[in-house]
Coordinates of C-alpha atoms and ligand atoms in Angstrom, one line a residue:
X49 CA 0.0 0.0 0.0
X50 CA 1.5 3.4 -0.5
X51 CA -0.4 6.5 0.9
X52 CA -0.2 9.8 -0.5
X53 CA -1.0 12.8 2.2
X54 CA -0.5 16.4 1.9
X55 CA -2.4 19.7 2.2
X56 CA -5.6 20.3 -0.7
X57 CA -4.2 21.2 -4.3
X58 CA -0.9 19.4 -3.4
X59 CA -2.1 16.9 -6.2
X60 CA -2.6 14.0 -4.5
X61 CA -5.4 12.5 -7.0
X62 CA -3.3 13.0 -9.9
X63 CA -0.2 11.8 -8.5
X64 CA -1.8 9.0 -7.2
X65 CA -3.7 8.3 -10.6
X66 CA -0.9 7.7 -12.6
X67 CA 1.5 5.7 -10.1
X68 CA -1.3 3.3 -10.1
X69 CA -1.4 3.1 -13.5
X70 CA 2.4 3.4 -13.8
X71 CA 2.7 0.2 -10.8
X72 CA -0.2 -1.6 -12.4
X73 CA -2.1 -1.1 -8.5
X74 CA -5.8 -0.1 -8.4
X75 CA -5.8 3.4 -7.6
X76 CA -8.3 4.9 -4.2
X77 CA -9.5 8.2 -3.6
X78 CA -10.1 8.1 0.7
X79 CA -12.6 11.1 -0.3
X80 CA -14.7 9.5 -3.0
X81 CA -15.0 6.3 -0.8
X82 CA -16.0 8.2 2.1
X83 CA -18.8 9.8 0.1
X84 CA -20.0 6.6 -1.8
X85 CA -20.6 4.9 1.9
X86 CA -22.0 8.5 3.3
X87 CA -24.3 9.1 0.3
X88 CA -23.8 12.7 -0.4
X89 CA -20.7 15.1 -1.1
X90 CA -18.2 16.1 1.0
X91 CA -19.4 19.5 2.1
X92 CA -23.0 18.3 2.8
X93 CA -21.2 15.8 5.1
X94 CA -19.9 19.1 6.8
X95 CA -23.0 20.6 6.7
X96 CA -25.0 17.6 8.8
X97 CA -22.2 16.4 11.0
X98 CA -19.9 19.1 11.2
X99 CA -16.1 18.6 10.8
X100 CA -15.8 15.9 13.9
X101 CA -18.8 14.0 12.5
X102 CA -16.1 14.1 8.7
X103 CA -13.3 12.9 10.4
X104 CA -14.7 9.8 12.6
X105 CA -16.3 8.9 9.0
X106 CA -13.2 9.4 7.8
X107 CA -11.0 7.4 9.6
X108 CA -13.4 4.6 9.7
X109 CA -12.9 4.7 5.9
X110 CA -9.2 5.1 5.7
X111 CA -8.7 2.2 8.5
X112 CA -10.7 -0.2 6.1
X113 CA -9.0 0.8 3.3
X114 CA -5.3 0.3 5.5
X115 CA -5.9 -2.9 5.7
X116 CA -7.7 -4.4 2.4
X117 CA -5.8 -5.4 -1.0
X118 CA -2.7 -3.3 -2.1
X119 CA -3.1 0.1 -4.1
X120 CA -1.8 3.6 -3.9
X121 CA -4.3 5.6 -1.6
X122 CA -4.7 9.0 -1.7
X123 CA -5.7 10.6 1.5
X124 CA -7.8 13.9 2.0
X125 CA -6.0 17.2 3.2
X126 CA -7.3 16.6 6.8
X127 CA -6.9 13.2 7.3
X128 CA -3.9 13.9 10.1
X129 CA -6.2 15.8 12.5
X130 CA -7.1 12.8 13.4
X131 CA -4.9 10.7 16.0
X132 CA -6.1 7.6 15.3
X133 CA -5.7 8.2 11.6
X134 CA -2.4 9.6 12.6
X135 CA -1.6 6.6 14.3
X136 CA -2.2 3.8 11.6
X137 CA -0.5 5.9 9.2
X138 CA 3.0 5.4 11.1
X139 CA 2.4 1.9 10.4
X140 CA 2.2 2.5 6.3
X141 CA 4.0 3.3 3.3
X142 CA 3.1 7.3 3.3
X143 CA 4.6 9.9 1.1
X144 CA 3.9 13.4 1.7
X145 CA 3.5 15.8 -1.6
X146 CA 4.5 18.9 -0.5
X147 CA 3.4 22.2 -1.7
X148 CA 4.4 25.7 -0.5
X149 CA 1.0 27.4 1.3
X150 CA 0.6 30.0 -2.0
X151 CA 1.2 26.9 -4.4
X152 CA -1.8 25.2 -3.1
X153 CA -3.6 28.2 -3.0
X154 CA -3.1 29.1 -6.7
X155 CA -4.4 25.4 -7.5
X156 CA -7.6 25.3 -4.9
X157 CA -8.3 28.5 -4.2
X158 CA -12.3 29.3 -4.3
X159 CA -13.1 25.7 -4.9
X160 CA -17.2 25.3 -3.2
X161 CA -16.3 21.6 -2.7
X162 CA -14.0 21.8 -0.2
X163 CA -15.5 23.5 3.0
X164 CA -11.9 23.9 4.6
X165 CA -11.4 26.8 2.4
X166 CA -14.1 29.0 3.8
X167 CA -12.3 28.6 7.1
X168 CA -10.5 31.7 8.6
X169 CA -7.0 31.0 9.4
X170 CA -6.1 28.7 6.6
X171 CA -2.5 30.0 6.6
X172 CA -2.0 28.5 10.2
X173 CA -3.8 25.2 9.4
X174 CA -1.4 24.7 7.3
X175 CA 1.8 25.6 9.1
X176 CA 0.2 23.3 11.7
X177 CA -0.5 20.4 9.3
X178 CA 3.0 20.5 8.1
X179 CA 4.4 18.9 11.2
X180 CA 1.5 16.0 11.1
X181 CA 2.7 15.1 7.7
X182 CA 6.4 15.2 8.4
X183 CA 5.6 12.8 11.6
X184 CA 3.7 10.2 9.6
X185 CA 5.3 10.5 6.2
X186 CA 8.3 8.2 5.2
X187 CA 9.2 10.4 2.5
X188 CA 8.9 13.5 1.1
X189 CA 8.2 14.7 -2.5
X190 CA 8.0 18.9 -3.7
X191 CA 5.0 18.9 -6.4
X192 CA 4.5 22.6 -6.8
X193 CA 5.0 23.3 -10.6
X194 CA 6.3 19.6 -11.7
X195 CA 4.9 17.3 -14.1
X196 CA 2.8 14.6 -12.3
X197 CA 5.5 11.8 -14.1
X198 CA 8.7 13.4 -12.6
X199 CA 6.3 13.7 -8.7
X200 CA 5.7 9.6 -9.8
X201 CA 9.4 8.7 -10.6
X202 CA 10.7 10.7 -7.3
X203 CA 8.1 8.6 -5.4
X204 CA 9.1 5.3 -6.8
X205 CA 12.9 6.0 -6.6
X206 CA 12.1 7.0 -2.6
X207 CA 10.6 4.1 -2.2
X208 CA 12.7 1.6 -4.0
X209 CA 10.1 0.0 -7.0
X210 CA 11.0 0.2 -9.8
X211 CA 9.3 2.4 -12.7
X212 CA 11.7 2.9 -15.5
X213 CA 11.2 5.9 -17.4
X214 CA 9.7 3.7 -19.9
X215 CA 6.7 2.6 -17.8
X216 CA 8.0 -1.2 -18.1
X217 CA 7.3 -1.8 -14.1
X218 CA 10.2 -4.9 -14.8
X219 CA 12.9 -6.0 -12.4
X220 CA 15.9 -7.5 -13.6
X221 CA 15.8 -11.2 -13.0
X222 CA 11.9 -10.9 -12.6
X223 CA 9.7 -13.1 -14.9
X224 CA 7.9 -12.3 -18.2
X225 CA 5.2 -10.0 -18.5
X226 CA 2.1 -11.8 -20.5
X227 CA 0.7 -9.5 -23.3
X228 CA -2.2 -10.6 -25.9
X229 CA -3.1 -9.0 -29.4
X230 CA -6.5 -7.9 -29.5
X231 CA -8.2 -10.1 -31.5
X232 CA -12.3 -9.6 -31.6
X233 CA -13.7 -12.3 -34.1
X234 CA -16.4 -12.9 -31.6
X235 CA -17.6 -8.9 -31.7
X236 CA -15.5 -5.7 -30.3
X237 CA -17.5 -4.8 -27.1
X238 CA -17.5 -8.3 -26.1
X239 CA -14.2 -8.7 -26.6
X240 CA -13.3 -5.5 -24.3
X241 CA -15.2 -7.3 -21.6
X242 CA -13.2 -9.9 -21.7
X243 CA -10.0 -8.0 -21.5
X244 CA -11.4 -7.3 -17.6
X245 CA -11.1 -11.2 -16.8
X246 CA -7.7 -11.5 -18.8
X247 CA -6.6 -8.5 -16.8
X248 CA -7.6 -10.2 -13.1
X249 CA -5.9 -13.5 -14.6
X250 CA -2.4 -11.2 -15.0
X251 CA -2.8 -10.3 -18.4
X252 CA -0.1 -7.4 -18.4
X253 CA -0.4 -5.4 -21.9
X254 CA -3.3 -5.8 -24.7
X255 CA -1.8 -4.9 -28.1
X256 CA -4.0 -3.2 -30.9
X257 CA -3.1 -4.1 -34.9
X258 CA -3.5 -1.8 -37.7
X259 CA -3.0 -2.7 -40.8
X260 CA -5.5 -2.3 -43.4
X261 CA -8.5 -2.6 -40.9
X262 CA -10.4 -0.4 -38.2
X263 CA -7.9 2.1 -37.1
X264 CA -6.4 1.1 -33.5
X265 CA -6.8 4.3 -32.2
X266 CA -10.7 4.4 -31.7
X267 CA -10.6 1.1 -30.0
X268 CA -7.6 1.7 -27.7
X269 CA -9.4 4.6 -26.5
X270 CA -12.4 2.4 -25.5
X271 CA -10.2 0.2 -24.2
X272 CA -8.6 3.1 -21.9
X273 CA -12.0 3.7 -20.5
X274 CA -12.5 0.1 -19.9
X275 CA -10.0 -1.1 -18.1
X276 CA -8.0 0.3 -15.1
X277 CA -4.6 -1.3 -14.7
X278 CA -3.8 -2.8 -18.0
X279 CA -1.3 -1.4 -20.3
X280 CA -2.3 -0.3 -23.6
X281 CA -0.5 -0.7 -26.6
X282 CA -0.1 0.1 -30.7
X283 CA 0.5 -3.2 -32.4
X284 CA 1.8 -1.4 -34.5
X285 CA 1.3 2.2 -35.7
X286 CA 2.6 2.0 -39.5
X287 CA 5.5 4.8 -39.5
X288 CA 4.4 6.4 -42.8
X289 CA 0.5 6.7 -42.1
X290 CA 0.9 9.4 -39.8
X291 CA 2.7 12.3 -40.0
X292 CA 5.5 12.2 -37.1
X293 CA 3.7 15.2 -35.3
X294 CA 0.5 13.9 -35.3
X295 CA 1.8 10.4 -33.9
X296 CA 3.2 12.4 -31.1
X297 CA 0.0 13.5 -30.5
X298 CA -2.1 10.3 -30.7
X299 CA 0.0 8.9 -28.5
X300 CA 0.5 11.9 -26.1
X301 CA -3.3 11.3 -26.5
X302 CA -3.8 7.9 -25.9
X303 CA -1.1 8.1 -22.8
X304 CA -3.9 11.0 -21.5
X305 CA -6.8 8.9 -21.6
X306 CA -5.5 5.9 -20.2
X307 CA -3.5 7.9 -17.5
X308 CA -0.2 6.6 -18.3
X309 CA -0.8 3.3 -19.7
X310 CA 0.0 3.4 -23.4
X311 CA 3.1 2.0 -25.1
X312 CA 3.9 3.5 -29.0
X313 CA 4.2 0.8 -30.8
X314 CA 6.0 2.2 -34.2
X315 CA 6.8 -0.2 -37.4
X316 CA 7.8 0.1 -41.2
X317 CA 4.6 -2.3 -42.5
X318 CA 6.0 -2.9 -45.9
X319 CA 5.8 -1.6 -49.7
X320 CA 2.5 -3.3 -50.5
X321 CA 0.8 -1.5 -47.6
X322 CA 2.2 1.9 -48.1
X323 CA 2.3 2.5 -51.5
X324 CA -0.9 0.2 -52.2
X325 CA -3.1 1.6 -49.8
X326 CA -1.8 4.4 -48.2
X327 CA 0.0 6.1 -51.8
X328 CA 3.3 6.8 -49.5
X329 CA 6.8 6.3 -51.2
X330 CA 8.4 3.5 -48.6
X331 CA 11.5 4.4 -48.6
X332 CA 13.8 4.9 -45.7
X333 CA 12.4 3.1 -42.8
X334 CA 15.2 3.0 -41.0
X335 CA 16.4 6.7 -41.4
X336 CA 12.4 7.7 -40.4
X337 CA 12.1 5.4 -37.4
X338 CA 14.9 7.2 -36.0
X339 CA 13.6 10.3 -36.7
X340 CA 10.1 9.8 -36.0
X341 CA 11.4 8.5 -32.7
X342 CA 13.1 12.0 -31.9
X343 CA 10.1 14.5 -33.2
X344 CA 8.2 12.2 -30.6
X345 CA 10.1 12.5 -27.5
X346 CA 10.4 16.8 -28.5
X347 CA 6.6 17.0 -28.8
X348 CA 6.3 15.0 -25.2
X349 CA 9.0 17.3 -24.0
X350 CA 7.3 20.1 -25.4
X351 CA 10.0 22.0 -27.1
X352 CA 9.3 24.0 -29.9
X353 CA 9.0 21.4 -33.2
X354 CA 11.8 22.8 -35.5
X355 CA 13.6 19.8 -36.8
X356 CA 16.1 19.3 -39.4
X357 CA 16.5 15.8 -40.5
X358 CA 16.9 13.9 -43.7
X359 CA 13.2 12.7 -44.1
X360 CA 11.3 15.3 -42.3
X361 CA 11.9 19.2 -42.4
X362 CA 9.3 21.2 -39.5
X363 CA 8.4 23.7 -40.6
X364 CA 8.3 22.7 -44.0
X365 CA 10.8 25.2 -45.5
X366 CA 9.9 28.0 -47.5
X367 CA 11.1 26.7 -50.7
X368 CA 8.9 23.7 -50.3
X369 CA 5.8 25.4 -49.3
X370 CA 4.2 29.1 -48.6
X371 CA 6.8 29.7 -46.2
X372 CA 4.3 30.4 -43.7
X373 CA 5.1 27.2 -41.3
X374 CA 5.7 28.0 -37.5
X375 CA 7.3 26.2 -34.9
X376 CA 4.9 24.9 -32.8
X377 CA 5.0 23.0 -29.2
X378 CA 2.7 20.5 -28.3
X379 CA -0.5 22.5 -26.2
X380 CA -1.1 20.1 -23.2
X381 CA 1.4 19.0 -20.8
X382 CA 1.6 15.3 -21.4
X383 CA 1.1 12.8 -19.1
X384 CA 4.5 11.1 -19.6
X385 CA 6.9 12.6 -20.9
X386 CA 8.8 10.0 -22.0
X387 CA 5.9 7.5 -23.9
X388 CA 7.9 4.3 -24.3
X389 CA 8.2 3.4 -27.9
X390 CA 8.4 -0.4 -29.0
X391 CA 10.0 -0.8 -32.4
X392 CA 8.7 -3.5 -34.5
X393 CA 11.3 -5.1 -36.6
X394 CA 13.0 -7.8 -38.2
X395 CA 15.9 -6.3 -40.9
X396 CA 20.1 -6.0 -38.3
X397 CA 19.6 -2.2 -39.1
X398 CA 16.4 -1.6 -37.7
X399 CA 16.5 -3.9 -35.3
X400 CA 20.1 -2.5 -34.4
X401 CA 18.1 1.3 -34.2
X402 CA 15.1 -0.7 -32.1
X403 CA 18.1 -1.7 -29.5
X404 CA 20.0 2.0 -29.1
X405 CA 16.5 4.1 -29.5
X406 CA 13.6 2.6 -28.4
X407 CA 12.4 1.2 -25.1
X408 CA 10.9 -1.9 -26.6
X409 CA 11.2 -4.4 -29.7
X410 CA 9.4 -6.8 -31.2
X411 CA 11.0 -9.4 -33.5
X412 CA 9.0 -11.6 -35.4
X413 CA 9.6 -15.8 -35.0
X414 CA 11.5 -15.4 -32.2
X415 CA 13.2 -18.7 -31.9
X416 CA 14.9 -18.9 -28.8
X417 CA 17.6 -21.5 -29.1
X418 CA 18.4 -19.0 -32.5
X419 CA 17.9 -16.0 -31.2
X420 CA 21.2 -15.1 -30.2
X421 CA 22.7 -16.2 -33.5
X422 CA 19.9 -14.2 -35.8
X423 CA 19.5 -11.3 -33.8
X424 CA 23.0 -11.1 -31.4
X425 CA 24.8 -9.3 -33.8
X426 CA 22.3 -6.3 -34.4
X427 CA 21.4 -5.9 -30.7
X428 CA 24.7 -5.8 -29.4
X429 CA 25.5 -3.0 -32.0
X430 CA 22.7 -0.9 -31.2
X431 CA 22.8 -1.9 -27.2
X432 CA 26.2 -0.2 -27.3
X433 CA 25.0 3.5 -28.0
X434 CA 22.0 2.7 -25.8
X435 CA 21.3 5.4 -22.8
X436 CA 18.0 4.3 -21.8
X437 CA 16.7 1.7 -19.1
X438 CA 16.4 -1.7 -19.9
X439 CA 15.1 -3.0 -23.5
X440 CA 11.6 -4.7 -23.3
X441 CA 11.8 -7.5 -26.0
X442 CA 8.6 -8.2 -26.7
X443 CA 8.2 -12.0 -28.5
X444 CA 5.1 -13.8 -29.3
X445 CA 4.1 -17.4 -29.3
X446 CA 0.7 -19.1 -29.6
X447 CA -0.5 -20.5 -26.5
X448 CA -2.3 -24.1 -25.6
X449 CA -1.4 -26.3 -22.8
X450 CA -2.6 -30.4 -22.4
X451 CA -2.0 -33.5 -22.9
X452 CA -3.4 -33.5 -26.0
X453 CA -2.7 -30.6 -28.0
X454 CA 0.1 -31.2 -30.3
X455 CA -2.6 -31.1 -33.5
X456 CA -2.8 -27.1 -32.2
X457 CA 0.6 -26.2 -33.7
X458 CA -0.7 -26.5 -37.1
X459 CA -3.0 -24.3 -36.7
X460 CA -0.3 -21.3 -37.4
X461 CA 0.7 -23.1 -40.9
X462 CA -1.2 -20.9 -43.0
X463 CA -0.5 -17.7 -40.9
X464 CA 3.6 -19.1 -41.1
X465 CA 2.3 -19.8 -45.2
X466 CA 1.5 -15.9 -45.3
X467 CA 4.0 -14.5 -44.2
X468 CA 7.1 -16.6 -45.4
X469 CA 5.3 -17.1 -48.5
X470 CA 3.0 -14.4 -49.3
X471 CA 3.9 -11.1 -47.5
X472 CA 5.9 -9.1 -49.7
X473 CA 7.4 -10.0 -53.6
X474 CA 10.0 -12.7 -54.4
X475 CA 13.0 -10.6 -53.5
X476 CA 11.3 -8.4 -51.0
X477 CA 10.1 -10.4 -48.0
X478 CA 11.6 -9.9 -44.8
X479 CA 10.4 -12.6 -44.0
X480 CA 11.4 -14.6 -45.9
X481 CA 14.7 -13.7 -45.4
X482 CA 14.1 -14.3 -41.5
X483 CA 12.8 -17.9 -42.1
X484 CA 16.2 -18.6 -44.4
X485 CA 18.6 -17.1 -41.8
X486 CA 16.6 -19.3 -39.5
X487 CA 18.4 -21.6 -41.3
X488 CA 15.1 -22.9 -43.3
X489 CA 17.4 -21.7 -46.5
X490 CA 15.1 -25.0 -49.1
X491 CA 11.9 -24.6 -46.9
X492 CA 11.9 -20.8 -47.7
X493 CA 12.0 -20.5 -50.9
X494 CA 9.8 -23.9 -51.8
X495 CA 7.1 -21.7 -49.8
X496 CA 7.0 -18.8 -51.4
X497 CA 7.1 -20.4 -54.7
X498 CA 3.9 -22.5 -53.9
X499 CA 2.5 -19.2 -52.2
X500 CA 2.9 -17.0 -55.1
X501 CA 1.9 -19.7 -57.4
X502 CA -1.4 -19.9 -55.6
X503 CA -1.1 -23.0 -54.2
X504 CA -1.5 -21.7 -50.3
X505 CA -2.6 -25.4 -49.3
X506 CA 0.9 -26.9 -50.5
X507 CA 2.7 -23.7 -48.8
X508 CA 1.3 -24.3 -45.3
X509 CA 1.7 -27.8 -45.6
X510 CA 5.4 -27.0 -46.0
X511 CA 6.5 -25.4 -42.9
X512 CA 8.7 -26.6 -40.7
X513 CA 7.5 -28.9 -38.0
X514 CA 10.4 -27.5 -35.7
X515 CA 9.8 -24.1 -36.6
X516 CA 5.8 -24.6 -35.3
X517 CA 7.4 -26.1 -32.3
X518 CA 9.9 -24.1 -31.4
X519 CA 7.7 -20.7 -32.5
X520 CA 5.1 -21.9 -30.1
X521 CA 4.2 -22.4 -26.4
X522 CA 1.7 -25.8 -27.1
X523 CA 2.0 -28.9 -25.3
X524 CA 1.6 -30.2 -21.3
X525 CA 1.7 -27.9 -19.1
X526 CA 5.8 -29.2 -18.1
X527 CA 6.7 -28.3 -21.8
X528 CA 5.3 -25.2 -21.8
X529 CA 7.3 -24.3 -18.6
X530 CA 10.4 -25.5 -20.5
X531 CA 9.7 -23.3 -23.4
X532 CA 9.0 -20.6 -21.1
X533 CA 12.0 -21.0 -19.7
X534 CA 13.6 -20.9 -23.1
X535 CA 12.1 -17.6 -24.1
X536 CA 13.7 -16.0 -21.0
X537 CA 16.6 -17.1 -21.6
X538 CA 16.7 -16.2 -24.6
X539 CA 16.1 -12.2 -23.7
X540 CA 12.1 -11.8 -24.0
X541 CA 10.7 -9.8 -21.3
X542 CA 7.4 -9.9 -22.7
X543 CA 5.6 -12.4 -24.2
X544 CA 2.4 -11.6 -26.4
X545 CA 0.4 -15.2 -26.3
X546 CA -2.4 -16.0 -28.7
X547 CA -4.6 -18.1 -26.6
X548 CA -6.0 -21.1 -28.7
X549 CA -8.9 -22.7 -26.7
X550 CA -12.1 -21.9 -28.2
X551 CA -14.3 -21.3 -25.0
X552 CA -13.5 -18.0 -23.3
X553 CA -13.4 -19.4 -19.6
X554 CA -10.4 -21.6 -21.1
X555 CA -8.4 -18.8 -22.4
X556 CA -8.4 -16.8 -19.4
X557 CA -7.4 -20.1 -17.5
X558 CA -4.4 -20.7 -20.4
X559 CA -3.5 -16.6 -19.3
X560 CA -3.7 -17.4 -15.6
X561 CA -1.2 -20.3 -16.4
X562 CA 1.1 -18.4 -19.0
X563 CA 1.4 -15.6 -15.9
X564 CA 1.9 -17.8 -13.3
X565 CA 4.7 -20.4 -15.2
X566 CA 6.2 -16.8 -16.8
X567 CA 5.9 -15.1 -13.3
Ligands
S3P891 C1 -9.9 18.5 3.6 C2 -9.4 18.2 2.4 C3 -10.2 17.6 1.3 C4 -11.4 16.8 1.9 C5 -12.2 17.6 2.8 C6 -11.3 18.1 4.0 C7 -9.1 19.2 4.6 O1 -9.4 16.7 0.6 O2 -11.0 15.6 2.6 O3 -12.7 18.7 2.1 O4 -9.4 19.2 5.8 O5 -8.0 19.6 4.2 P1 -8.3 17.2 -0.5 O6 -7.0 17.4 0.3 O7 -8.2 16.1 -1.5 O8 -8.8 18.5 -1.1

């Protein structure tokens, strides 16, 4: 439990809000408990029972909430008037967000629902509250004119857990976190519903696609408003659909709405996307990621947008347009600050940029016992001008554990078909060229000559038994700890799982398992 106190307007609620969020804890509000179980607001609880009559109420409420299930609990101003309240609190995690008497002020001041205002002597209160919070607090944190993200990283670094700038709440050594794809074949609002059990099972990150179907925008902001502790994630944003400012922005938004929750997730999509539906030159991915991934991180830090690079030029310069362009800064002060940006990609030099720029990657067939030999080289180039936090490697891997299950893994054949046969042109399929430096050199090419031919049947049949295998997590439940095991070892943090039961009651039960084996 970690309890925030501090005088009105020290932003508590905020604060609180988005640690939760960051610390994937359920978030409390001691105020708006007390007036769910009183009925009424706070200042009609003033007006019948007087200030005593608040604060027995409240301390009943807070010394309930002390002792249920974990979350970060933000207390009212008063809550140290009382001595019993004071008295529990020594007992608890309590950090106390300070905030100069004129700060609070500036932030509360005139505010009808909070009756402690209209009191004469407010100045004093507060002098005399200060010592009540030093006495119960184990730390400390100034809040007047920060960002609610710096108050939240202060907080955690005070008290020891760990929030990387990125928002990946990981330890080192710690297990994987279990992320799922959003997939809603069985309808979109039931599907969000769903999320809520996946969620309580230890679901930790729902990724949204977008390729040539409903944006993923619309529905991650459902999502947001659907769910309280689960991160939210692109799966993936195509790099040359938006323009770099206004991914900034959907993501500055996204991270608003879901207070703190969302990840960027960025990729290159390919030629038949881009210039086939979208009418976008692809050229470049490599050279835009990187500079897509620094216009981001300037509009989150709100500097003024003038940028200079190879592929984008803001403001457009004169000679390229009216010559009326102004450099702007992002309105709103972001959430976060730093968004964390997950690179999807499979080519050294990307995947080499992913590794020194980004705060998470997602390869594609991540094979574990080949992972090091594929990817090793890139990584280890890019690692080496890294200067963030840790990299979040994001795999994925079917998911189906029993006795009887091994008939699952072919299920993927004609998604492994696609894209090793059909994604892309002969010549032009990273995939392709993954599966062959996979060492699947015959397999590769026999595929996508059956693929293109239009033989699709032939070209799933084709695959790789091993490579289904080794791709997947299918199989009892002590084989699928093994190739848990293997995935860790192999670098993934997190692991994106397509549950393949049918019923909906057995996938959350295959999520439980995947978070509990992964934990
Ligand atoms: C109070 C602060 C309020 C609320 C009540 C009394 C106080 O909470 O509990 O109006 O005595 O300072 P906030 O600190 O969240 O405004």
């Amino acid at each position: 439990m970690i309890v925030l106190v501090g005088f009105m307007g020290a932003g508590k609620t905020t604060v609180g809000r988005l640690l939760a969020g960051q610390l994937g804890l359920p978030f409390l509000d001691a105020d708006a408990v007390i007036e769910e179980r009183a009925g009424c607001r706070v200042p009609q609880i003033f007006a019948d029972r007087g200030e005593p009559g608040f604060r027995a109420l409240e301390h009943e409420t807070i010394a309930g909430l002390l002792g249920g299930p974990d979350a970060v609990l933000a207390l009212g101003g008063g809550a140290v008037e009382h001595a019993g309240t004071r008295r529990l609190l020594l007992a608890a995690n309590v950090v106390y967000l300070h905030v100069p008497f004129a700060g609070a002020m500036a932030r509360v001041g005139g505010d009808a629902g909070r009756p402690m205002l209209a009191r004469p002597g407010l100045a004093d209160l507060y002098q005399r509250r200060l010592a009540a919070y030093e006495a119960v607090a184990t730390h400390t944190v100034p809040t007047d004119g920060r960002q609610p993200a710096d108050v939240c990283r202060d907080i955690a670094r005070a008290l020891g857990v760990n929030v990387p700038l990125s928002g990946f709440s990981r330890t080192e050594g710690a297990g994987m976190r279990i992320g799922m794809s959003l997939n809603y074949a069985g309808g979109f609002a039931e599907t969000v519903t769903e999320l809520a059990d996946y969620e309580k099972a230890g679901l930790g990150i729902v990724f949204v696609p977008e390729a040539y179907s409903y944006d993923a925008v619309s529905q991650l902001g459902y999502i947001a408003a659907k769910t309280e502790r689960l991160q939210i994630a692109s799966g993936i944003f195509q790099l040359y659909s938006r323009t770099p400012a206004l991914t900034a922005m959907t993501a500055a938004g996204l991270d608003y709405v879901s207070n703190g929750r969302f990840t960027l997730g960025i990729g290159a999509s390919g030629p038949q996307v881009i210039e086939g539906w979208h009418g976008v030159p692809y050229d470049a991915p490599v050279g835009r990621t990187r500079e897509l991934i620094e216009i981001c991180r300037m509009v989150w830090r709100r500097e003024r947008l003038s940028y200079d690079g190879r592929y984008y030029q803001l403001p457009l310069p004169p000679d390229r347009g009216t010559g009326l362009g102004k450099p702007l800064k992002l309105i709103n002060h972001p959430v976060r600050e730093r968004i964390p940006i997950m690179v999807a990609a499979v080519g050294p030099k990307n995947v080499a940029l992913a590794a020194e720029l980004a705060d998470g990657w997602q390869p594609f067939f991540y094979l574990p016992e080949k992972a090091a030999e594929v990817w090793g080289g890139p990584l280890a180039e890019g690692l080496a001008k890294r200067a963030l936090g840790p990299l979040d490697v994001v795999a994925q891997a079917p998911l189906m554990i029993g006795n009887d299950v091994t008939a699952y893994r072919d299920l993927a054949r004609p998604f492994l078909a696609l894209y090793i046969g059909g994604m892309g042109a002969r010549g032009k399929n990273f995939y392709n060229t993954l599966a062959r430096r996979l060492g699947y050199e015959a397999e590769a090419e026999q595929i996508q000559d059956a693929y293109l031919d239009g033989r699709k049947e032939e070209a799933a049949a084709l695959v790789p038994a091993d490579l289904l295998e080794l791709t997947s997590l299918i199989g009892p439940e002590g084989y699928v700890r093994e190739r848990l095991a293997a995935f860790r070892e192999a670098g993934a943090t997190t692991l994106t799982v397509t549950p393949l039961a049918p019923a909906h009651a057995d996938r959350v039960r295959l999520i439980e398992q995947a978070a509990t084996l992964a934990a």
